[in-house]
PDB file of C-alpha atoms and ligand atoms in Angstrom:
ATOM      1  CA  MET A  13       0.000   0.000   0.000  1.00 84.00           C
ATOM      2  CA  THR A  14       1.227   3.496  -0.883  1.00 93.00           C
ATOM      3  CA  ASP A  15       2.459   5.410   2.151  1.00 96.00           C
ATOM      4  CA  LEU A  16       2.466   9.193   1.902  1.00 98.00           C
ATOM      5  CA  SER A  17       2.486   9.928   5.621  1.00 97.00           C
ATOM      6  CA  GLY A  18       4.176  13.212   6.456  1.00 96.00           C
ATOM      7  CA  LYS A  19       3.511  14.554   2.953  1.00 98.00           C
ATOM      8  CA  THR A  20       1.329  17.557   2.117  1.00 98.00           C
ATOM      9  CA  ALA A  21      -0.804  18.025  -0.975  1.00 98.00           C
ATOM     10  CA  LEU A  22      -2.916  20.647  -2.701  1.00 99.00           C
ATOM     11  CA  VAL A  23      -5.750  19.407  -4.922  1.00 99.00           C
ATOM     12  CA  THR A  24      -7.652  21.996  -6.960  1.00 99.00           C
ATOM     13  CA  GLY A  25     -11.322  21.246  -7.595  1.00 98.00           C
ATOM     14  CA  GLY A  26     -11.481  18.664  -4.809  1.00 98.00           C
ATOM     15  CA  SER A  27     -15.155  19.137  -3.932  1.00 98.00           C
ATOM     16  CA  ARG A  28     -16.500  16.384  -6.186  1.00 98.00           C
ATOM     17  CA  GLY A  29     -15.758  14.043  -9.060  1.00 98.00           C
ATOM     18  CA  ILE A  30     -12.200  13.092  -9.957  1.00 98.00           C
ATOM     19  CA  GLY A  31     -10.645  15.678  -7.629  1.00 98.00           C
ATOM     20  CA  ARG A  32     -12.641  14.392  -4.670  1.00 98.00           C
ATOM     21  CA  GLY A  33     -11.518  10.835  -5.465  1.00 98.00           C
ATOM     22  CA  ILE A  34      -7.886  11.988  -5.511  1.00 98.00           C
ATOM     23  CA  VAL A  35      -8.317  13.879  -2.228  1.00 98.00           C
ATOM     24  CA  GLU A  36      -9.691  10.752  -0.545  1.00 98.00           C
ATOM     25  CA  ALA A  37      -6.950   8.511  -1.953  1.00 98.00           C
ATOM     26  CA  LEU A  38      -4.140  10.862  -0.873  1.00 98.00           C
ATOM     27  CA  ALA A  39      -5.647  11.186   2.610  1.00 98.00           C
ATOM     28  CA  ALA A  40      -6.064   7.412   2.905  1.00 98.00           C
ATOM     29  CA  ALA A  41      -2.339   7.105   2.081  1.00 98.00           C
ATOM     30  CA  GLY A  42      -1.560   9.351   5.076  1.00 98.00           C
ATOM     31  CA  CYS A  43      -1.167  12.698   3.334  1.00 98.00           C
ATOM     32  CA  ARG A  44      -2.383  16.042   4.708  1.00 98.00           C
ATOM     33  CA  VAL A  45      -4.525  17.473   1.937  1.00 98.00           C
ATOM     34  CA  ALA A  46      -5.577  21.053   1.150  1.00 98.00           C
ATOM     35  CA  VAL A  47      -8.678  21.189  -1.009  1.00 98.00           C
ATOM     36  CA  THR A  48      -9.918  24.021  -3.196  1.00 98.00           C
ATOM     37  CA  ALA A  49     -13.233  24.583  -4.948  1.00 98.00           C
ATOM     38  CA  THR A  50     -15.142  27.601  -6.167  1.00 98.00           C
ATOM     39  CA  THR A  51     -17.119  27.756  -2.896  1.00 98.00           C
ATOM     40  CA  GLU A  52     -16.217  27.399   0.771  1.00 98.00           C
ATOM     41  CA  ALA A  53     -18.886  24.685   1.181  1.00 98.00           C
ATOM     42  CA  GLY A  54     -17.491  22.646  -1.713  1.00 98.00           C
ATOM     43  CA  ALA A  55     -13.913  22.884  -0.466  1.00 98.00           C
ATOM     44  CA  GLU A  56     -15.040  21.979   3.048  1.00 98.00           C
ATOM     45  CA  ALA A  57     -16.895  18.909   1.722  1.00 98.00           C
ATOM     46  CA  GLY A  58     -13.654  17.681   0.150  1.00 98.00           C
ATOM     47  CA  ALA A  59     -11.621  18.454   3.263  1.00 98.00           C
ATOM     48  CA  ALA A  60     -14.187  16.698   5.489  1.00 98.00           C
ATOM     49  CA  ALA A  61     -13.883  13.579   3.303  1.00 98.00           C
ATOM     50  CA  ALA A  62     -10.096  13.715   3.725  1.00 98.00           C
ATOM     51  CA  ARG A  63     -10.397  14.004   7.504  1.00 98.00           C
ATOM     52  CA  GLN A  64     -12.316  10.695   7.551  1.00 98.00           C
ATOM     53  CA  SER A  65      -8.876   9.056   7.205  1.00 97.00           C
ATOM     54  CA  GLY A  66      -7.766  10.706  10.444  1.00 97.00           C
ATOM     55  CA  ASN A  67      -5.461  13.221   8.788  1.00 96.00           C
ATOM     56  CA  GLU A  68      -5.483  16.989   8.904  1.00 98.00           C
ATOM     57  CA  ALA A  69      -7.074  18.749   5.933  1.00 98.00           C
ATOM     58  CA  LEU A  70      -7.561  22.377   4.888  1.00 98.00           C
ATOM     59  CA  ALA A  71     -10.353  23.896   2.806  1.00 98.00           C
ATOM     60  CA  PHE A  72      -9.979  26.963   0.584  1.00 98.00           C
ATOM     61  CA  ALA A  73     -12.528  28.698  -1.597  1.00 98.00           C
ATOM     62  CA  GLY A  74     -10.554  29.815  -4.615  1.00 98.00           C
ATOM     63  CA  ASP A  75     -11.092  30.307  -8.313  1.00 98.00           C
ATOM     64  CA  VAL A  76      -8.108  28.846 -10.171  1.00 98.00           C
ATOM     65  CA  ARG A  77      -8.412  31.688 -12.688  1.00 98.00           C
ATOM     66  CA  ASP A  78      -7.324  34.085  -9.934  1.00 98.00           C
ATOM     67  CA  SER A  79      -3.534  33.835  -9.763  1.00 98.00           C
ATOM     68  CA  GLY A  80      -3.316  36.028  -6.661  1.00 98.00           C
ATOM     69  CA  ARG A  81      -5.740  33.812  -4.769  1.00 98.00           C
ATOM     70  CA  THR A  82      -3.828  30.692  -5.807  1.00 98.00           C
ATOM     71  CA  GLN A  83      -0.563  32.233  -4.578  1.00 98.00           C
ATOM     72  CA  ALA A  84      -2.199  33.171  -1.264  1.00 98.00           C
ATOM     73  CA  ILE A  85      -3.517  29.605  -0.803  1.00 98.00           C
ATOM     74  CA  VAL A  86      -0.081  28.092  -1.447  1.00 98.00           C
ATOM     75  CA  ASP A  87       1.539  30.606   0.935  1.00 98.00           C
ATOM     76  CA  GLU A  88      -0.963  29.687   3.662  1.00 98.00           C
ATOM     77  CA  ILE A  89      -0.371  25.948   3.200  1.00 98.00           C
ATOM     78  CA  VAL A  90       3.397  26.413   3.456  1.00 98.00           C
ATOM     79  CA  ALA A  91       2.981  28.688   6.493  1.00 98.00           C
ATOM     80  CA  LYS A  92       0.730  26.132   8.248  1.00 98.00           C
ATOM     81  CA  TRP A  93       2.347  22.846   7.218  1.00 98.00           C
ATOM     82  CA  GLY A  94       5.904  23.893   6.379  1.00 97.00           C
ATOM     83  CA  SER A  95       5.940  22.287   2.933  1.00 97.00           C
ATOM     84  CA  ILE A  96       4.013  21.509  -0.193  1.00 98.00           C
ATOM     85  CA  ASP A  97       4.992  18.140  -1.588  1.00 98.00           C
ATOM     86  CA  ILE A  98       2.229  17.312  -4.077  1.00 98.00           C
ATOM     87  CA  LEU A  99       0.169  19.547  -6.364  1.00 99.00           C
ATOM     88  CA  VAL A 100      -2.743  18.083  -8.312  1.00 99.00           C
ATOM     89  CA  ASN A 101      -4.138  20.465 -10.917  1.00 99.00           C
ATOM     90  CA  ASN A 102      -7.587  18.962 -11.353  1.00 98.00           C
ATOM     91  CA  ALA A 103     -10.073  21.867 -11.560  1.00 98.00           C
ATOM     92  CA  GLY A 104     -11.656  21.949 -14.968  1.00 98.00           C
ATOM     93  CA  ILE A 105     -14.761  22.817 -16.953  1.00 98.00           C
ATOM     94  CA  THR A 106     -16.211  22.110 -20.383  1.00 98.00           C
ATOM     95  CA  ARG A 107     -18.189  24.476 -22.628  1.00 98.00           C
ATOM     96  CA  ASP A 108     -18.842  22.183 -25.572  1.00 97.00           C
ATOM     97  CA  THR A 109     -20.045  23.408 -28.929  1.00 97.00           C
ATOM     98  CA  LEU A 110     -18.822  23.659 -32.497  1.00 98.00           C
ATOM     99  CA  LEU A 111     -16.175  26.341 -32.974  1.00 98.00           C
ATOM    100  CA  MET A 112     -18.425  28.402 -35.238  1.00 98.00           C
ATOM    101  CA  ARG A 113     -20.898  28.759 -32.370  1.00 98.00           C
ATOM    102  CA  MET A 114     -18.348  29.205 -29.600  1.00 98.00           C
ATOM    103  CA  SER A 115     -18.527  32.514 -27.734  1.00 98.00           C
ATOM    104  CA  ASP A 116     -15.501  34.384 -26.430  1.00 98.00           C
ATOM    105  CA  GLU A 117     -16.652  33.342 -22.941  1.00 98.00           C
ATOM    106  CA  ASP A 118     -16.673  29.658 -23.980  1.00 98.00           C
ATOM    107  CA  ILE A 119     -13.120  29.969 -25.283  1.00 98.00           C
ATOM    108  CA  ASP A 120     -11.677  32.137 -22.508  1.00 98.00           C
ATOM    109  CA  GLY A 121     -13.475  30.324 -19.693  1.00 98.00           C
ATOM    110  CA  VAL A 122     -12.170  26.911 -20.702  1.00 98.00           C
ATOM    111  CA  ILE A 123      -8.602  28.045 -21.472  1.00 98.00           C
ATOM    112  CA  ASP A 124      -8.414  30.213 -18.346  1.00 98.00           C
ATOM    113  CA  THR A 125      -9.687  27.463 -16.031  1.00 98.00           C
ATOM    114  CA  ASN A 126      -8.127  24.324 -17.494  1.00 98.00           C
ATOM    115  CA  LEU A 127      -4.798  25.687 -18.741  1.00 99.00           C
ATOM    116  CA  LYS A 128      -3.964  29.040 -17.180  1.00 99.00           C
ATOM    117  CA  GLY A 129      -5.327  27.935 -13.801  1.00 99.00           C
ATOM    118  CA  ALA A 130      -2.916  24.995 -13.773  1.00 99.00           C
ATOM    119  CA  MET A 131      -0.049  27.211 -14.877  1.00 98.00           C
ATOM    120  CA  TYR A 132      -0.685  29.693 -12.061  1.00 99.00           C
ATOM    121  CA  ALA A 133      -0.688  26.874  -9.495  1.00 99.00           C
ATOM    122  CA  CYS A 134       2.533  25.374 -10.901  1.00 98.00           C
ATOM    123  CA  ARG A 135       4.158  28.809 -10.625  1.00 98.00           C
ATOM    124  CA  ALA A 136       2.894  29.257  -7.078  1.00 98.00           C
ATOM    125  CA  VAL A 137       4.349  25.954  -5.836  1.00 98.00           C
ATOM    126  CA  ALA A 138       7.604  26.320  -7.789  1.00 98.00           C
ATOM    127  CA  LYS A 139       9.369  28.413  -5.148  1.00 97.00           C
ATOM    128  CA  PRO A 140       8.667  26.173  -2.125  1.00 98.00           C
ATOM    129  CA  MET A 141       9.270  22.980  -4.127  1.00 98.00           C
ATOM    130  CA  LEU A 142      12.561  24.305  -5.574  1.00 97.00           C
ATOM    131  CA  LYS A 143      13.612  25.294  -2.056  1.00 97.00           C
ATOM    132  CA  GLN A 144      12.693  21.821  -0.769  1.00 97.00           C
ATOM    133  CA  ARG A 145      14.472  20.283  -3.788  1.00 97.00           C
ATOM    134  CA  ALA A 146      11.560  17.863  -3.913  1.00 98.00           C
ATOM    135  CA  GLY A 147       7.968  17.734  -5.040  1.00 98.00           C
ATOM    136  CA  THR A 148       5.617  16.255  -7.561  1.00 98.00           C
ATOM    137  CA  ILE A 149       3.034  17.909  -9.785  1.00 99.00           C
ATOM    138  CA  ILE A 150       0.193  15.994 -11.425  1.00 99.00           C
ATOM    139  CA  ASN A 151      -1.865  17.770 -14.079  1.00 99.00           C
ATOM    140  CA  ILE A 152      -5.221  16.252 -14.998  1.00 99.00           C
ATOM    141  CA  SER A 153      -5.661  16.564 -18.749  1.00 98.00           C
ATOM    142  CA  SER A 154      -7.850  14.431 -21.044  1.00 98.00           C
ATOM    143  CA  ILE A 155      -7.470  12.029 -23.931  1.00 98.00           C
ATOM    144  CA  VAL A 156      -9.091  14.684 -26.133  1.00 98.00           C
ATOM    145  CA  GLY A 157      -5.892  16.691 -25.624  1.00 98.00           C
ATOM    146  CA  ILE A 158      -4.249  13.906 -27.645  1.00 98.00           C
ATOM    147  CA  THR A 159      -6.983  12.821 -30.050  1.00 98.00           C
ATOM    148  CA  GLY A 160      -8.957  16.076 -30.462  1.00 98.00           C
ATOM    149  CA  ASN A 161     -12.752  16.029 -30.434  1.00 97.00           C
ATOM    150  CA  ALA A 162     -15.356  17.760 -32.580  1.00 97.00           C
ATOM    151  CA  GLY A 163     -17.346  20.130 -30.372  1.00 97.00           C
ATOM    152  CA  GLN A 164     -14.551  20.422 -27.814  1.00 98.00           C
ATOM    153  CA  SER A 165     -11.892  22.493 -29.599  1.00 98.00           C
ATOM    154  CA  ASN A 166     -11.569  24.878 -26.630  1.00 98.00           C
ATOM    155  CA  TYR A 167     -11.212  22.023 -24.136  1.00 98.00           C
ATOM    156  CA  ALA A 168      -8.952  19.896 -26.346  1.00 98.00           C
ATOM    157  CA  ALA A 169      -6.639  22.860 -26.968  1.00 99.00           C
ATOM    158  CA  ALA A 170      -6.450  23.586 -23.233  1.00 99.00           C
ATOM    159  CA  LYS A 171      -5.685  19.948 -22.427  1.00 98.00           C
ATOM    160  CA  ALA A 172      -3.062  19.687 -25.192  1.00 99.00           C
ATOM    161  CA  GLY A 173      -1.526  22.786 -23.630  1.00 99.00           C
ATOM    162  CA  ILE A 174      -1.409  20.907 -20.328  1.00 99.00           C
ATOM    163  CA  HIS A 175       0.680  18.189 -21.976  1.00 98.00           C
ATOM    164  CA  ALA A 176       3.175  20.755 -23.288  1.00 98.00           C
ATOM    165  CA  LEU A 177       3.214  22.528 -19.911  1.00 99.00           C
ATOM    166  CA  THR A 178       3.895  19.187 -18.212  1.00 99.00           C
ATOM    167  CA  ARG A 179       6.832  18.319 -20.455  1.00 98.00           C
ATOM    168  CA  SER A 180       8.294  21.833 -20.251  1.00 98.00           C
ATOM    169  CA  LEU A 181       8.153  21.964 -16.459  1.00 98.00           C
ATOM    170  CA  ALA A 182       9.576  18.439 -16.211  1.00 98.00           C
ATOM    171  CA  LYS A 183      12.616  19.823 -18.036  1.00 98.00           C
ATOM    172  CA  GLU A 184      12.682  23.045 -16.007  1.00 98.00           C
ATOM    173  CA  PHE A 185      12.382  21.415 -12.582  1.00 98.00           C
ATOM    174  CA  GLY A 186      13.879  17.927 -13.020  1.00 98.00           C
ATOM    175  CA  SER A 187      17.388  18.754 -11.822  1.00 98.00           C
ATOM    176  CA  ARG A 188      15.880  20.048  -8.565  1.00 97.00           C
ATOM    177  CA  GLY A 189      14.112  16.783  -7.736  1.00 98.00           C
ATOM    178  CA  ILE A 190      10.654  17.869  -8.867  1.00 98.00           C
ATOM    179  CA  ARG A 191       8.662  15.525 -11.098  1.00 98.00           C
ATOM    180  CA  VAL A 192       5.851  16.785 -13.323  1.00 99.00           C
ATOM    181  CA  ASN A 193       3.391  14.398 -14.986  1.00 99.00           C
ATOM    182  CA  ALA A 194      -0.091  14.430 -16.472  1.00 99.00           C
ATOM    183  CA  ILE A 195      -2.972  11.973 -16.331  1.00 99.00           C
ATOM    184  CA  ALA A 196      -5.243  11.855 -19.382  1.00 99.00           C
ATOM    185  CA  PRO A 197      -8.561  10.318 -18.343  1.00 98.00           C
ATOM    186  CA  GLY A 198     -10.990   8.898 -20.856  1.00 98.00           C
ATOM    187  CA  TYR A 199     -14.724   8.880 -20.090  1.00 98.00           C
ATOM    188  CA  ILE A 200     -15.173   9.024 -16.315  1.00 98.00           C
ATOM    189  CA  GLU A 201     -18.576   9.068 -14.617  1.00 97.00           C
ATOM    190  CA  THR A 202     -18.837  12.429 -12.818  1.00 97.00           C
ATOM    191  CA  ASP A 203     -21.016  15.552 -12.902  1.00 96.00           C
ATOM    192  CA  MET A 204     -19.049  16.593 -15.999  1.00 96.00           C
ATOM    193  CA  THR A 205     -20.363  13.645 -18.013  1.00 96.00           C
ATOM    194  CA  LYS A 206     -23.696  12.887 -16.340  1.00 94.00           C
ATOM    195  CA  ASP A 207     -25.771  15.169 -18.566  1.00 93.00           C
ATOM    196  CA  LEU A 208     -24.307  14.006 -21.867  1.00 92.00           C
ATOM    197  CA  PRO A 209     -26.939  12.518 -24.190  1.00 93.00           C
ATOM    198  CA  ALA A 210     -27.399   8.749 -23.848  1.00 94.00           C
ATOM    199  CA  GLU A 211     -26.190   8.169 -27.407  1.00 95.00           C
ATOM    200  CA  VAL A 212     -22.888   9.957 -26.606  1.00 93.00           C
ATOM    201  CA  THR A 213     -22.364   7.718 -23.580  1.00 95.00           C
ATOM    202  CA  GLN A 214     -23.271   4.598 -25.567  1.00 96.00           C
ATOM    203  CA  GLY A 215     -20.949   5.717 -28.367  1.00 95.00           C
ATOM    204  CA  ALA A 216     -18.110   6.179 -25.889  1.00 95.00           C
ATOM    205  CA  LEU A 217     -18.765   2.795 -24.322  1.00 97.00           C
ATOM    206  CA  ALA A 218     -18.616   1.126 -27.721  1.00 97.00           C
ATOM    207  CA  GLN A 219     -15.089   2.530 -28.165  1.00 97.00           C
ATOM    208  CA  ILE A 220     -13.748   1.251 -24.839  1.00 98.00           C
ATOM    209  CA  PRO A 221     -11.995  -2.130 -25.105  1.00 98.00           C
ATOM    210  CA  LEU A 222     -12.368  -2.727 -21.345  1.00 98.00           C
ATOM    211  CA  SER A 223     -16.163  -2.402 -21.839  1.00 97.00           C
ATOM    212  CA  ARG A 224     -16.969  -0.049 -18.984  1.00 98.00           C
ATOM    213  CA  LEU A 225     -16.963   3.655 -18.242  1.00 98.00           C
ATOM    214  CA  GLY A 226     -14.227   4.922 -15.949  1.00 98.00           C
ATOM    215  CA  GLU A 227     -14.717   5.589 -12.238  1.00 98.00           C
ATOM    216  CA  THR A 228     -13.083   8.315 -10.169  1.00 98.00           C
ATOM    217  CA  GLY A 229     -11.108   5.622  -8.337  1.00 98.00           C
ATOM    218  CA  ASP A 230      -9.421   4.627 -11.612  1.00 98.00           C
ATOM    219  CA  ILE A 231      -7.894   8.115 -11.825  1.00 98.00           C
ATOM    220  CA  ALA A 232      -7.214   8.387  -8.090  1.00 98.00           C
ATOM    221  CA  ARG A 233      -5.118   5.195  -8.124  1.00 98.00           C
ATOM    222  CA  ALA A 234      -3.076   6.530 -11.052  1.00 98.00           C
ATOM    223  CA  ALA A 235      -2.547   9.821  -9.208  1.00 98.00           C
ATOM    224  CA  LEU A 236      -1.457   7.975  -6.074  1.00 98.00           C
ATOM    225  CA  PHE A 237       1.098   6.055  -8.111  1.00 98.00           C
ATOM    226  CA  LEU A 238       2.515   9.200  -9.745  1.00 98.00           C
ATOM    227  CA  ALA A 239       2.622  10.991  -6.383  1.00 98.00           C
ATOM    228  CA  SER A 240       4.547   8.153  -4.748  1.00 98.00           C
ATOM    229  CA  ASP A 241       8.183   7.090  -4.851  1.00 97.00           C
ATOM    230  CA  ASP A 242       7.073   4.128  -7.004  1.00 97.00           C
ATOM    231  CA  ALA A 243       7.142   6.723  -9.807  1.00 98.00           C
ATOM    232  CA  ALA A 244      10.513   8.166  -8.727  1.00 98.00           C
ATOM    233  CA  TYR A 245      11.989   7.862 -12.239  1.00 98.00           C
ATOM    234  CA  ILE A 246       8.909   9.064 -14.128  1.00 98.00           C
ATOM    235  CA  THR A 247       8.633  12.678 -15.231  1.00 98.00           C
ATOM    236  CA  GLY A 248       7.258  14.561 -18.230  1.00 98.00           C
ATOM    237  CA  THR A 249       4.889  11.758 -19.135  1.00 98.00           C
ATOM    238  CA  THR A 250       1.161  11.656 -19.782  1.00 98.00           C
ATOM    239  CA  LEU A 251      -0.411   8.558 -18.294  1.00 98.00           C
ATOM    240  CA  VAL A 252      -3.523   7.647 -20.278  1.00 98.00           C
ATOM    241  CA  VAL A 253      -6.242   6.109 -18.081  1.00 99.00           C
ATOM    242  CA  ASP A 254      -9.113   5.403 -20.447  1.00 98.00           C
ATOM    243  CA  GLY A 255      -9.812   1.679 -20.605  1.00 98.00           C
ATOM    244  CA  GLY A 256      -8.200   1.731 -24.045  1.00 98.00           C
ATOM    245  CA  MET A 257     -10.691   4.243 -25.475  1.00 98.00           C
ATOM    246  CA  SER A 258      -8.040   6.238 -27.362  1.00 97.00           C
ATOM    247  CA  ILE A 259      -6.176   3.348 -29.010  1.00 96.00           C
TER     248      ILE A 259
HETATM  249  P1  NAP B 325     -16.589  17.849 -12.125  1.00 71.44           P
HETATM  250  O1  NAP B 325     -17.242  16.698 -11.469  1.00 71.44           O
HETATM  251  O2  NAP B 325     -17.397  18.813 -12.915  1.00 71.44           O
HETATM  252  O3  NAP B 325     -15.742  18.655 -11.010  1.00 71.44           O
HETATM  253  C1  NAP B 325     -15.021  19.787 -11.382  1.00 71.44           C
HETATM  254  C2  NAP B 325     -14.237  20.303 -10.198  1.00 71.44           C
HETATM  255  O4  NAP B 325     -13.477  21.452 -10.633  1.00 71.44           O
HETATM  256  C3  NAP B 325     -15.122  20.763  -9.060  1.00 71.44           C
HETATM  257  O5  NAP B 325     -14.470  20.500  -7.849  1.00 71.44           O
HETATM  258  C4  NAP B 325     -15.217  22.262  -9.291  1.00 71.44           C
HETATM  259  O6  NAP B 325     -15.459  23.000  -8.113  1.00 71.44           O
HETATM  260  C5  NAP B 325     -13.818  22.541  -9.786  1.00 71.44           C
HETATM  261  N1  NAP B 325     -13.730  23.804 -10.526  1.00 71.44           N
HETATM  262  C6  NAP B 325     -14.328  24.123 -11.692  1.00 71.44           C
HETATM  263  N2  NAP B 325     -13.999  25.377 -12.048  1.00 71.44           N
HETATM  264  C7  NAP B 325     -13.190  25.854 -11.071  1.00 71.44           C
HETATM  265  C8  NAP B 325     -12.518  27.074 -10.855  1.00 71.44           C
HETATM  266  N3  NAP B 325     -12.617  28.105 -11.722  1.00 71.44           N
HETATM  267  N4  NAP B 325     -11.759  27.224  -9.741  1.00 71.44           N
HETATM  268  C9  NAP B 325     -11.655  26.206  -8.857  1.00 71.44           C
HETATM  269  N5  NAP B 325     -12.246  25.025  -9.010  1.00 71.44           N
HETATM  270  C10 NAP B 325     -13.014  24.840 -10.106  1.00 71.44           C
HETATM  271  O7  NAP B 325     -15.453  17.364 -13.152  1.00 71.44           O
HETATM  272  P2  NAP B 325     -14.589  16.013 -13.200  1.00 71.44           P
HETATM  273  O8  NAP B 325     -15.197  15.126 -14.210  1.00 71.44           O
HETATM  274  O9  NAP B 325     -14.321  15.510 -11.835  1.00 71.44           O
HETATM  275  O10 NAP B 325     -13.258  16.601 -13.850  1.00 71.44           O
HETATM  276  C11 NAP B 325     -12.082  16.835 -13.109  1.00 71.44           C
HETATM  277  C12 NAP B 325     -10.917  17.012 -14.076  1.00 71.44           C
HETATM  278  O11 NAP B 325     -10.808  15.845 -14.891  1.00 71.44           O
HETATM  279  C13 NAP B 325     -11.099  18.180 -15.038  1.00 71.44           C
HETATM  280  O12 NAP B 325      -9.867  18.801 -15.273  1.00 71.44           O
HETATM  281  C14 NAP B 325     -11.595  17.510 -16.298  1.00 71.44           C
HETATM  282  O13 NAP B 325     -11.315  18.266 -17.441  1.00 71.44           O
HETATM  283  C15 NAP B 325     -10.823  16.211 -16.250  1.00 71.44           C
HETATM  284  N6  NAP B 325     -11.406  15.132 -17.058  1.00 71.44           N
HETATM  285  C16 NAP B 325     -12.637  14.620 -16.780  1.00 71.44           C
HETATM  286  C17 NAP B 325     -13.144  13.588 -17.585  1.00 71.44           C
HETATM  287  C18 NAP B 325     -14.484  12.943 -17.327  1.00 71.44           C
HETATM  288  O14 NAP B 325     -14.869  12.103 -18.160  1.00 71.44           O
HETATM  289  N7  NAP B 325     -15.175  13.251 -16.262  1.00 71.44           N
HETATM  290  C19 NAP B 325     -12.387  13.116 -18.655  1.00 71.44           C
HETATM  291  C20 NAP B 325     -11.148  13.675 -18.906  1.00 71.44           C
HETATM  292  C21 NAP B 325     -10.659  14.676 -18.096  1.00 71.44           C
HETATM  293  P3  NAP B 325     -16.982  23.411  -7.665  1.00 71.44           P
HETATM  294  O15 NAP B 325     -17.568  22.190  -7.005  1.00 71.44           O
HETATM  295  O16 NAP B 325     -16.777  24.543  -6.731  1.00 71.44           O
HETATM  296  O17 NAP B 325     -17.704  23.797  -8.924  1.00 71.44           O
END
């Protein structure tokens, strides 16, 4: 079993879905976890789930699009816990439609949240992690950042950007003991996918060799692996967790 006792983590968008699953897995491995969400109540729900494992947890309301808020959250974590060992950039949104119909808000909202939000958080943890000469960053992307998807050009572009960000930071930080990786989930059952039309879900299922939709635990276990010393020689990679959907 993975042991992360003594470690500290920040998970963005940890109120529900994939982020919540990662929060619970990190806490169960002994980690102290700080959880963000857009609301205090959402962040607190994630932190309360983490505390079920008997570990300390912190809750922060914070929009990842607000770089100043992200910096303040990281500063508070370091002030309270003395370190930040793991960052999981999970917060994300979709605004799906064909490019011709996409508004400026659809484009900016998705790029600002999924890509720039992650970049701000990476920048905020860089200083403490470089000082520690240790740390690991996990960016949650998507297989559509590799394959592309009609109706998701904003989201796919943001997630492809995450892959480039991941590889670039792996090169920038590697010599200082900091690993940076991405996880590209396939179709995972969460609030993000629950309102998709039945034919979209059936179509996705038909493309998945392992014949089931993904669960949040599938991504959480991958995150736990990348966060742990079992992945000590892995950096700059994108781990696809999609039941084979993208092959
Ligand atoms: P979800 O259930 O909709 O949860 C999204 C999370 O992100 C929530 O915690 C939400 O907080 C948070 N969030 C959204 N905008 C935010 C902002 N501006 N600032 C801070 N937090 C924000 O989505 P999910 O399915 O778990 O997705 C999590 C990640 O996995 C995303 O990056 C998504 O792109 C990626 N992903 C998902 C799938 C899938 O099939 N589900 C597939 C590939 C990749 P609130 O509760 O406060 O709104």
